[in-house]
PDB file of C-alpha atoms in Angstrom:
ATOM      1  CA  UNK A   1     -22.294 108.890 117.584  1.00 49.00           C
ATOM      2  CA  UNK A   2     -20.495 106.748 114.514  1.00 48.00           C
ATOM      3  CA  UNK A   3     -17.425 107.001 116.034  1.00 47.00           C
ATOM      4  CA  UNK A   4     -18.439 106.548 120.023  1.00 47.00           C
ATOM      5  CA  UNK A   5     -19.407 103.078 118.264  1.00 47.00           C
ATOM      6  CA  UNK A   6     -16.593 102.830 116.287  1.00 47.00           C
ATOM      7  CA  UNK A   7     -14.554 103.425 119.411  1.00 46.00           C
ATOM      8  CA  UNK A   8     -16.280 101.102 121.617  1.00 51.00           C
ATOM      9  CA  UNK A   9     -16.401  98.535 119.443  1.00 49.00           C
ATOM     10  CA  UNK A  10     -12.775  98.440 118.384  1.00 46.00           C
ATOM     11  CA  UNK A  11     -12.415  98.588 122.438  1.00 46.00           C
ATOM     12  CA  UNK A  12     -14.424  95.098 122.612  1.00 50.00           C
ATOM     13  CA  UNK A  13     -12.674  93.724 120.272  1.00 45.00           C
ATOM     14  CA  UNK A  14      -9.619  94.514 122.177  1.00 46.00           C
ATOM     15  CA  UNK A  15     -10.858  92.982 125.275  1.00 47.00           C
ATOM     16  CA  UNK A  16     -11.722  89.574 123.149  1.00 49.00           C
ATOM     17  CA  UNK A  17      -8.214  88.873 122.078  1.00 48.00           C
ATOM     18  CA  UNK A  18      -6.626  89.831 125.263  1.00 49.00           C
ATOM     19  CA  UNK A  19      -8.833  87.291 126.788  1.00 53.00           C
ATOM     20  CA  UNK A  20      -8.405  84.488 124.279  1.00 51.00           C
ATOM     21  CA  UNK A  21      -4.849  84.896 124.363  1.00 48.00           C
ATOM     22  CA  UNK A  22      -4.965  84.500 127.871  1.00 47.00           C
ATOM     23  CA  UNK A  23      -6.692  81.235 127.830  1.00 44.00           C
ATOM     24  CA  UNK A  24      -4.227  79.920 124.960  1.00 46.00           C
ATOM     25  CA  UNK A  25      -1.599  80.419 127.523  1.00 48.00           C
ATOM     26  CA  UNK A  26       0.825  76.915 127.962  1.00 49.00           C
ATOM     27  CA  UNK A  27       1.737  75.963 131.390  1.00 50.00           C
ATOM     28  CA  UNK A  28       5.134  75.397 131.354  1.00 59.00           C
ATOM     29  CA  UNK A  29       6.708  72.418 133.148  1.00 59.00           C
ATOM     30  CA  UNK A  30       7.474  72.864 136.764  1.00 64.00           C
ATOM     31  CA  UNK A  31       8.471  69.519 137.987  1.00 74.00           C
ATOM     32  CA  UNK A  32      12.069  68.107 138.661  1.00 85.00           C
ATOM     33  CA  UNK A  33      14.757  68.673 136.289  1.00 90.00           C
ATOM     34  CA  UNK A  34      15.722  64.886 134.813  1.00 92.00           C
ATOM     35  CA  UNK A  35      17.036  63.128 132.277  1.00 95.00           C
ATOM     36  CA  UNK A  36      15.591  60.426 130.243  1.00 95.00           C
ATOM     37  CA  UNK A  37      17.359  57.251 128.353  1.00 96.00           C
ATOM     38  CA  UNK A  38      16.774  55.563 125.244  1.00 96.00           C
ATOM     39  CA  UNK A  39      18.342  53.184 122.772  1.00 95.00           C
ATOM     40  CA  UNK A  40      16.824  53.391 119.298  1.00 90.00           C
ATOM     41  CA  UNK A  41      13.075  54.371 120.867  1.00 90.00           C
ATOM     42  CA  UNK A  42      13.590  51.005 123.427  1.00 92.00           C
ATOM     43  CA  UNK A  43      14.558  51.189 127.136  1.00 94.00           C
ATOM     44  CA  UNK A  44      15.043  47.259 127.088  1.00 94.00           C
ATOM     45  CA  UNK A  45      16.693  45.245 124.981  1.00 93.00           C
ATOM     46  CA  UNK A  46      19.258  42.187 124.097  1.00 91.00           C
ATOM     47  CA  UNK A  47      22.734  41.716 122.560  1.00 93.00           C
ATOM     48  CA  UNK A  48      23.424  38.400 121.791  1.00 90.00           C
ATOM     49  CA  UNK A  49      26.639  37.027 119.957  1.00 93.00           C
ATOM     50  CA  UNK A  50      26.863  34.374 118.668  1.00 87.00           C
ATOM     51  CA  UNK A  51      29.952  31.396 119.545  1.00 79.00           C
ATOM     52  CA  UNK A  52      31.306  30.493 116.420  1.00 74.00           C
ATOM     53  CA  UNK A  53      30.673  34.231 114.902  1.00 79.00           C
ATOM     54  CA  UNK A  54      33.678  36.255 113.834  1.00 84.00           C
ATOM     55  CA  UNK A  55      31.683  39.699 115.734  1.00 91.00           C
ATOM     56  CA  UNK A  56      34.078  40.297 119.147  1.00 96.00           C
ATOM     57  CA  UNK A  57      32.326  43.259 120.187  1.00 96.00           C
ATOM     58  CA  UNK A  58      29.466  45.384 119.166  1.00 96.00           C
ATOM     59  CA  UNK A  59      28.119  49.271 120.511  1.00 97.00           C
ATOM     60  CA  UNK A  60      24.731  50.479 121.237  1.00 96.00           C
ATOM     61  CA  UNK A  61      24.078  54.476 121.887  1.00 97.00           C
ATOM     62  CA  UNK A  62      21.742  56.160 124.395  1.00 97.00           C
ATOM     63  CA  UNK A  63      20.165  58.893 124.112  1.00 97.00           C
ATOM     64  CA  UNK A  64      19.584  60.905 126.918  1.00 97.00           C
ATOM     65  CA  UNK A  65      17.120  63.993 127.218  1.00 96.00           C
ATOM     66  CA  UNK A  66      16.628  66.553 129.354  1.00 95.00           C
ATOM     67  CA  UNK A  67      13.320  66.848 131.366  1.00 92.00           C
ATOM     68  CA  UNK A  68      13.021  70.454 132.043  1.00 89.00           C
ATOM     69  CA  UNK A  69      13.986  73.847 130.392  1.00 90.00           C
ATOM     70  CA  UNK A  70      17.329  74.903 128.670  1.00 92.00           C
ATOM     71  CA  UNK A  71      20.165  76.056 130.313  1.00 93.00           C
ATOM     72  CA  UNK A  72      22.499  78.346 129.337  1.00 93.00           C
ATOM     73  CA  UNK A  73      25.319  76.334 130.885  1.00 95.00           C
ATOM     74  CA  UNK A  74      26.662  73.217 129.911  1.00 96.00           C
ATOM     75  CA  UNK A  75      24.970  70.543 132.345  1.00 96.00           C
ATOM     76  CA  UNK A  76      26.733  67.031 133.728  1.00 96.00           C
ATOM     77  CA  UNK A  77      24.843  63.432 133.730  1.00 96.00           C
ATOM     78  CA  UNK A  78      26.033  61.148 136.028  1.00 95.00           C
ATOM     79  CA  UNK A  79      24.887  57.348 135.974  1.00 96.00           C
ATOM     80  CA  UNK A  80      24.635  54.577 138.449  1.00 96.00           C
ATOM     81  CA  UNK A  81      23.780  50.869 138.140  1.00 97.00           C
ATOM     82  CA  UNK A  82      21.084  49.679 139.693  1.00 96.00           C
ATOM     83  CA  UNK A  83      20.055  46.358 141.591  1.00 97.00           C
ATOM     84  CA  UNK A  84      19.897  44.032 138.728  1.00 97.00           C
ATOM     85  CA  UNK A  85      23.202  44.772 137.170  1.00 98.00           C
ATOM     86  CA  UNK A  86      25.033  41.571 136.504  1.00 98.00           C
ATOM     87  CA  UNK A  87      28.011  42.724 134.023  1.00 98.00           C
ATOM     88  CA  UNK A  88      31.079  44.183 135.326  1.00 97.00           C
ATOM     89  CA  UNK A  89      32.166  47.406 133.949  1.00 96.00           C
ATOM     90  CA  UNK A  90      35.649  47.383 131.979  1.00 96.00           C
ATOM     91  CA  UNK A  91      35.318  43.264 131.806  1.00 97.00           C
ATOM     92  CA  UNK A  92      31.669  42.890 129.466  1.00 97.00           C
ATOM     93  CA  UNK A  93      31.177  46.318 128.617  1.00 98.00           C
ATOM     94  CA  UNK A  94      32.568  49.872 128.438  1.00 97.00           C
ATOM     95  CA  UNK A  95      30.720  52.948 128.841  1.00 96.00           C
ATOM     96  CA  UNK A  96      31.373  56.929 129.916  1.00 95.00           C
ATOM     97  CA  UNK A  97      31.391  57.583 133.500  1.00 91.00           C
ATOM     98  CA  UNK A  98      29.405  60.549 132.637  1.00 94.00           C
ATOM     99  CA  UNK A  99      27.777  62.631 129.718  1.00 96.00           C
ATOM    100  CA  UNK A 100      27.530  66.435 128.845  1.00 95.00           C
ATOM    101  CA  UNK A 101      24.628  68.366 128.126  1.00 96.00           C
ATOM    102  CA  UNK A 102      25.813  71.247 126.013  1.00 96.00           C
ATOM    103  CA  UNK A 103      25.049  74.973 126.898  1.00 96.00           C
ATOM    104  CA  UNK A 104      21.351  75.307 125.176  1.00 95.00           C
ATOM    105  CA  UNK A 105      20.877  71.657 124.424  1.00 96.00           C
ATOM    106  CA  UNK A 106      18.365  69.531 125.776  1.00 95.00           C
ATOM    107  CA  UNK A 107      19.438  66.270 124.246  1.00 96.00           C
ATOM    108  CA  UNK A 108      23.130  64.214 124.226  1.00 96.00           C
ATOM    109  CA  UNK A 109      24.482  60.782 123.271  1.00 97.00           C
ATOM    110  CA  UNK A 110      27.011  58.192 124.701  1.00 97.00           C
ATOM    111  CA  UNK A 111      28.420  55.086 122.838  1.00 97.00           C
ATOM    112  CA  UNK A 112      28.552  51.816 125.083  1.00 97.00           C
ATOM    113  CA  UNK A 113      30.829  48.982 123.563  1.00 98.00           C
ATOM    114  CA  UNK A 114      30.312  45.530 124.632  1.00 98.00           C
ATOM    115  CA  UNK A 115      32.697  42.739 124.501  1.00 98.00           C
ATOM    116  CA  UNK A 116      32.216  38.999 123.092  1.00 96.00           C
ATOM    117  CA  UNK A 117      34.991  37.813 125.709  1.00 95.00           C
ATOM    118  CA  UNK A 118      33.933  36.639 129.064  1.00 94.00           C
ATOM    119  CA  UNK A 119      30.278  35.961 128.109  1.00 96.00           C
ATOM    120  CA  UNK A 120      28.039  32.889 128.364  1.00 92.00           C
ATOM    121  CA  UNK A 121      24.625  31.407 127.839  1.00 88.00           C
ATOM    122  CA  UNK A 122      23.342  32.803 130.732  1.00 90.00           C
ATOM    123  CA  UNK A 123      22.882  36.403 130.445  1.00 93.00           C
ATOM    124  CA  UNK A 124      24.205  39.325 132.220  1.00 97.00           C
ATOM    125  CA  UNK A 125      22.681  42.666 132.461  1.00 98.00           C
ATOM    126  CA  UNK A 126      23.625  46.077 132.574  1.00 98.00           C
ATOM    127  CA  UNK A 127      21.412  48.035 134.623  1.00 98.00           C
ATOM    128  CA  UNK A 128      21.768  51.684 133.936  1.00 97.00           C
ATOM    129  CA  UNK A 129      20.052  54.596 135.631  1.00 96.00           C
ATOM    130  CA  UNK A 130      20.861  58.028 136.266  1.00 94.00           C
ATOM    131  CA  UNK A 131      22.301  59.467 139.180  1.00 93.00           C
ATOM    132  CA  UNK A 132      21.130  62.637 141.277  1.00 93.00           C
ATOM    133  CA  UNK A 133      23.541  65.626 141.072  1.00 93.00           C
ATOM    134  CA  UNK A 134      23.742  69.467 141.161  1.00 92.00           C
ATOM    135  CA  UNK A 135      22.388  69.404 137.629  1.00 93.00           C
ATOM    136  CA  UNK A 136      19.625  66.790 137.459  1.00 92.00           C
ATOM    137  CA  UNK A 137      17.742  66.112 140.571  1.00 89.00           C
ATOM    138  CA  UNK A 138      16.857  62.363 139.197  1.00 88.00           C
ATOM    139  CA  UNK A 139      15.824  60.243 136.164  1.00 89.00           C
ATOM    140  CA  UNK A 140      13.144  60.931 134.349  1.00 89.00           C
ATOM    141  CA  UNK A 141      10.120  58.763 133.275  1.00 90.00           C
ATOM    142  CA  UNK A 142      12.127  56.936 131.394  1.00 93.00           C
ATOM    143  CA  UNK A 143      15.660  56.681 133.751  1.00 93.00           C
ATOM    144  CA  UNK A 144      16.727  53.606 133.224  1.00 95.00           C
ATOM    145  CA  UNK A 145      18.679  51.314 130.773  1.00 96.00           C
ATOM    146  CA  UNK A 146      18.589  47.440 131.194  1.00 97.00           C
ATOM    147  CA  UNK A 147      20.589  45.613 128.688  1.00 97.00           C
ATOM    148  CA  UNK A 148      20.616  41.764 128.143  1.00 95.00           C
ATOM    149  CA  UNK A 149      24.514  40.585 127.252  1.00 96.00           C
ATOM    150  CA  UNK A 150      24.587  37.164 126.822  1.00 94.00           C
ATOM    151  CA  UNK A 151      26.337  34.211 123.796  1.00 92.00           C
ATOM    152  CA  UNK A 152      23.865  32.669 121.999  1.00 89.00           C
ATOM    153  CA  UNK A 153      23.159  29.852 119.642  1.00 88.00           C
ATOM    154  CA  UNK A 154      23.642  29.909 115.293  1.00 85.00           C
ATOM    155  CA  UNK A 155      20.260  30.912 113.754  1.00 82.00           C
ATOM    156  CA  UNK A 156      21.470  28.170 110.521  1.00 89.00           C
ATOM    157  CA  UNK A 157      23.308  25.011 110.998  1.00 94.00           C
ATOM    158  CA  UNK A 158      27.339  25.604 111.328  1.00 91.00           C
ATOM    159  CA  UNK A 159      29.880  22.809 110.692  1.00 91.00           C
ATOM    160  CA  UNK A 160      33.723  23.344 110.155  1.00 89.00           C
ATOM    161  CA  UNK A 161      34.275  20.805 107.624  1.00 92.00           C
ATOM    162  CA  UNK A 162      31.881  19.181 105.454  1.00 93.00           C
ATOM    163  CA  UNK A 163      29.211  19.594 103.369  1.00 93.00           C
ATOM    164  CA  UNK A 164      26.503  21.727 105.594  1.00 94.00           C
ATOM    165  CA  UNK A 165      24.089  21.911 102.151  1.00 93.00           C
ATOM    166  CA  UNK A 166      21.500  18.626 103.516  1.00 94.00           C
ATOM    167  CA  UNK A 167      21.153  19.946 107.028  1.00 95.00           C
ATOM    168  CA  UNK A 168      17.999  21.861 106.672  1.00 94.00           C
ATOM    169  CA  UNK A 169      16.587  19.087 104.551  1.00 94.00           C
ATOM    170  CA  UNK A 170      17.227  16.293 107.186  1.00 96.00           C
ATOM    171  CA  UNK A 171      17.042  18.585 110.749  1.00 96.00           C
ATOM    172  CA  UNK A 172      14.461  20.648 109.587  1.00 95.00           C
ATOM    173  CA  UNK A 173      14.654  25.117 110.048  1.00 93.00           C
ATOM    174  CA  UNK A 174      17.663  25.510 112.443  1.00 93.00           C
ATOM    175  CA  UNK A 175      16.196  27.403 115.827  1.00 91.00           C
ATOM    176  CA  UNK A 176      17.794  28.852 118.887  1.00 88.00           C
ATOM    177  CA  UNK A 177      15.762  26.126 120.626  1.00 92.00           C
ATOM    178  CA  UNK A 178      17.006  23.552 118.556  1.00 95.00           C
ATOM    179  CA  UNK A 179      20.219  24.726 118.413  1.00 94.00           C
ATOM    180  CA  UNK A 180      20.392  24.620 121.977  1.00 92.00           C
ATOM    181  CA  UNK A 181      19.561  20.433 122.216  1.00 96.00           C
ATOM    182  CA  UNK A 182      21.901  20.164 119.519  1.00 96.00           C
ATOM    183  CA  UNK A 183      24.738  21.282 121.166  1.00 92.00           C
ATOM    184  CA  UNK A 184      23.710  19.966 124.854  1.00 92.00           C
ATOM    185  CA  UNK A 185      23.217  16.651 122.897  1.00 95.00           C
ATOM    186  CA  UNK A 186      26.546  16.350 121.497  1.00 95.00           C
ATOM    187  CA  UNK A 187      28.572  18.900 123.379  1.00 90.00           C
ATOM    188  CA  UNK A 188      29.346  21.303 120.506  1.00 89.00           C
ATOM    189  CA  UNK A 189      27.607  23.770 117.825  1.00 90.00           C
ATOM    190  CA  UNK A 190      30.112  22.109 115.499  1.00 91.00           C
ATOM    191  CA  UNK A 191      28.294  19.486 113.088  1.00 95.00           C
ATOM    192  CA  UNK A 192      31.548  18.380 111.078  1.00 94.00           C
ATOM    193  CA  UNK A 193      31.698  14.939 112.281  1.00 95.00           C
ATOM    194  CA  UNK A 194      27.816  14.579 110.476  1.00 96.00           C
ATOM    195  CA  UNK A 195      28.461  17.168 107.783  1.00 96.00           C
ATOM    196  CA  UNK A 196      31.851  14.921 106.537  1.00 96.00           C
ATOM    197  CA  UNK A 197      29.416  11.794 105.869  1.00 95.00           C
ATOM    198  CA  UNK A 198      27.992  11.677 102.314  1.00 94.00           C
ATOM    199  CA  UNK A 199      24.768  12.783 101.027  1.00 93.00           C
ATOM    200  CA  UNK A 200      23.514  14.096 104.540  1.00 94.00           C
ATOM    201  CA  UNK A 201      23.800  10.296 106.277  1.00 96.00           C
ATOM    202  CA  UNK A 202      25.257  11.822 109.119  1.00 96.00           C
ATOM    203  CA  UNK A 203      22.347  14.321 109.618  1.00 97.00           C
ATOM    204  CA  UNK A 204      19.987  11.815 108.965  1.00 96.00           C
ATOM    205  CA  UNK A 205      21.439   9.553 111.885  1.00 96.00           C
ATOM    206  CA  UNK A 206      21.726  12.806 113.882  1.00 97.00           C
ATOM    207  CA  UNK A 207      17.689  13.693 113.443  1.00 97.00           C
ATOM    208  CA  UNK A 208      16.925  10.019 114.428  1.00 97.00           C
ATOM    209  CA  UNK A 209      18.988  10.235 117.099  1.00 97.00           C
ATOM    210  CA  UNK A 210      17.468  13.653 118.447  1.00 97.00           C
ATOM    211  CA  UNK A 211      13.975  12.782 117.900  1.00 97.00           C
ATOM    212  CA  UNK A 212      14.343   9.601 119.864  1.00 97.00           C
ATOM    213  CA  UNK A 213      15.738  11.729 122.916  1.00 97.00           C
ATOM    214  CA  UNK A 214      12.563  13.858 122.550  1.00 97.00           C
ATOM    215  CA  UNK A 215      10.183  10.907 122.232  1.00 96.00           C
ATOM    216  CA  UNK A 216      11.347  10.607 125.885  1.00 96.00           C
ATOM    217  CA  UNK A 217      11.318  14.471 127.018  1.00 96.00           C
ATOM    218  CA  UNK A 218       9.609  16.032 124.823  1.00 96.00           C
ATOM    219  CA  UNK A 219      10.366  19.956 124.281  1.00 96.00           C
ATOM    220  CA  UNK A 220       8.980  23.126 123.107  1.00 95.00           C
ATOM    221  CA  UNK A 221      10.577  25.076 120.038  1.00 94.00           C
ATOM    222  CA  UNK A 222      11.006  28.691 119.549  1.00 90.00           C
ATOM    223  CA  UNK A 223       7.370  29.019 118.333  1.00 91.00           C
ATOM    224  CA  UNK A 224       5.693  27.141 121.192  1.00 92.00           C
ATOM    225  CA  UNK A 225       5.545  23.880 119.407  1.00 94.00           C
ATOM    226  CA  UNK A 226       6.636  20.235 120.339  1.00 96.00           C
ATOM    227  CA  UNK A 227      10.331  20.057 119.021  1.00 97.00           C
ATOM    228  CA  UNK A 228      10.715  17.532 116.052  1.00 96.00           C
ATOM    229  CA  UNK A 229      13.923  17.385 113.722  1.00 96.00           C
ATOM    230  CA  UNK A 230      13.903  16.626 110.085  1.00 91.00           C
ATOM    231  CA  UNK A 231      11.425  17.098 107.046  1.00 77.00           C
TER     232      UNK A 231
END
């Protein structure tokens, strides 16, 4: 009798694992093979160079992974712009027509290179998404790129000439905002006709002259508050 009990017990324990492995089974994923983009964990971002800078171009890379199973055969991405794409291709930026998913891989990268020439204040955008093909029936969740290109304004005070040393004194903490009244104030980002007076006159005539303008339209700065130059 021992080992009828012995038997049927190792039999029940037999039937418990077989059934707890069968509810640890993992569904595995069964919707549309994709591909999802990233560019250092963020799907939207900005480059911004700045005017008087020495930087002509600058890249960014994508990542782009597979959403679905392996393949055992190397896999094509194709890409498409989308509605809001502003920048022309070859002019602002340069990219690969397509990317390569290696045989067994699920993930890839592409370099994109974009160019200081041919930009303004106003930004364009790049608008990347990924195109249907044999391989990848659509984009994934996350399917799309959009890039901000765009010039933008000193974050300190710039002059050619002069002495550049009393302009946060007597402007105050340069700002894009500020920055940006500067320059549509005097028509330049270039503060060597105040930096060449001595001991910081020139900047001091410059804030007096700037705060006056704002007395008059007043404006916000890049924290939210009421622009004001100087001390």
């Amino acid at each position: 009798m021992r080992k009828i009990y012995k038997i049927n017990g190792l039999f029940c324990l037999f039937l418990i694992l077989l059934s707890s492995c069968q509810e640890d089974n993992i569904a595995s994923y069964s919707g549309p093979v994709a591909v999802n983009m990233s560019s250092n964990g963020s799907r939207e971002f900005g480059m911004t160079f700045v005017e008087s800078g020495d930087i002509l171009e600058s890249t960014f890379d994508i990542v782009l992974s597979v959403q679905g199973e392996v393949s055992y055969q190397d896999r094509v991405v194709k890409f498409v712009f989308g509605d809001k794409q502003t920048a022309v291709s070859g002019t602002n930026f340069e990219m690969p027509g397509e990317a390569l998913i290696p045989a067994g891989e699920l993930t890839d990268t592409i370099t994109c290179k974009v160019f200081k020439a041919g930009l303004t204040y106003d930004p364009l955008l790049i608008d990347l998404q990924i195109a249907p093909n044999v391989n990848f029936e659509c984009g994934g969740v996350y399917g799309q790129i959009l890039v901000k290109v765009m010039l933008g304004y000193p974050t300190e005070w710039y002059a050619s000439e002069g002495d550049i040393f009393w302009a946060d004194y007597l402007l105050g903490k340069c700002t894009q905002a500020r920055y940006k009244f500067v320059s549509a104030t005097i028509g330049t980002i270039d503060l060597k006709e105040y930096a060449l007076k001595p001991w910081g006159a020139g900047f001091t005539q410059l804030a007096k002259e700037l705060n006056a303008l704002l007395e008059k339209n007043p404006l916000l700065d890049d924290d939210g508050s009421n622009m004001k130059f100087g001390m």
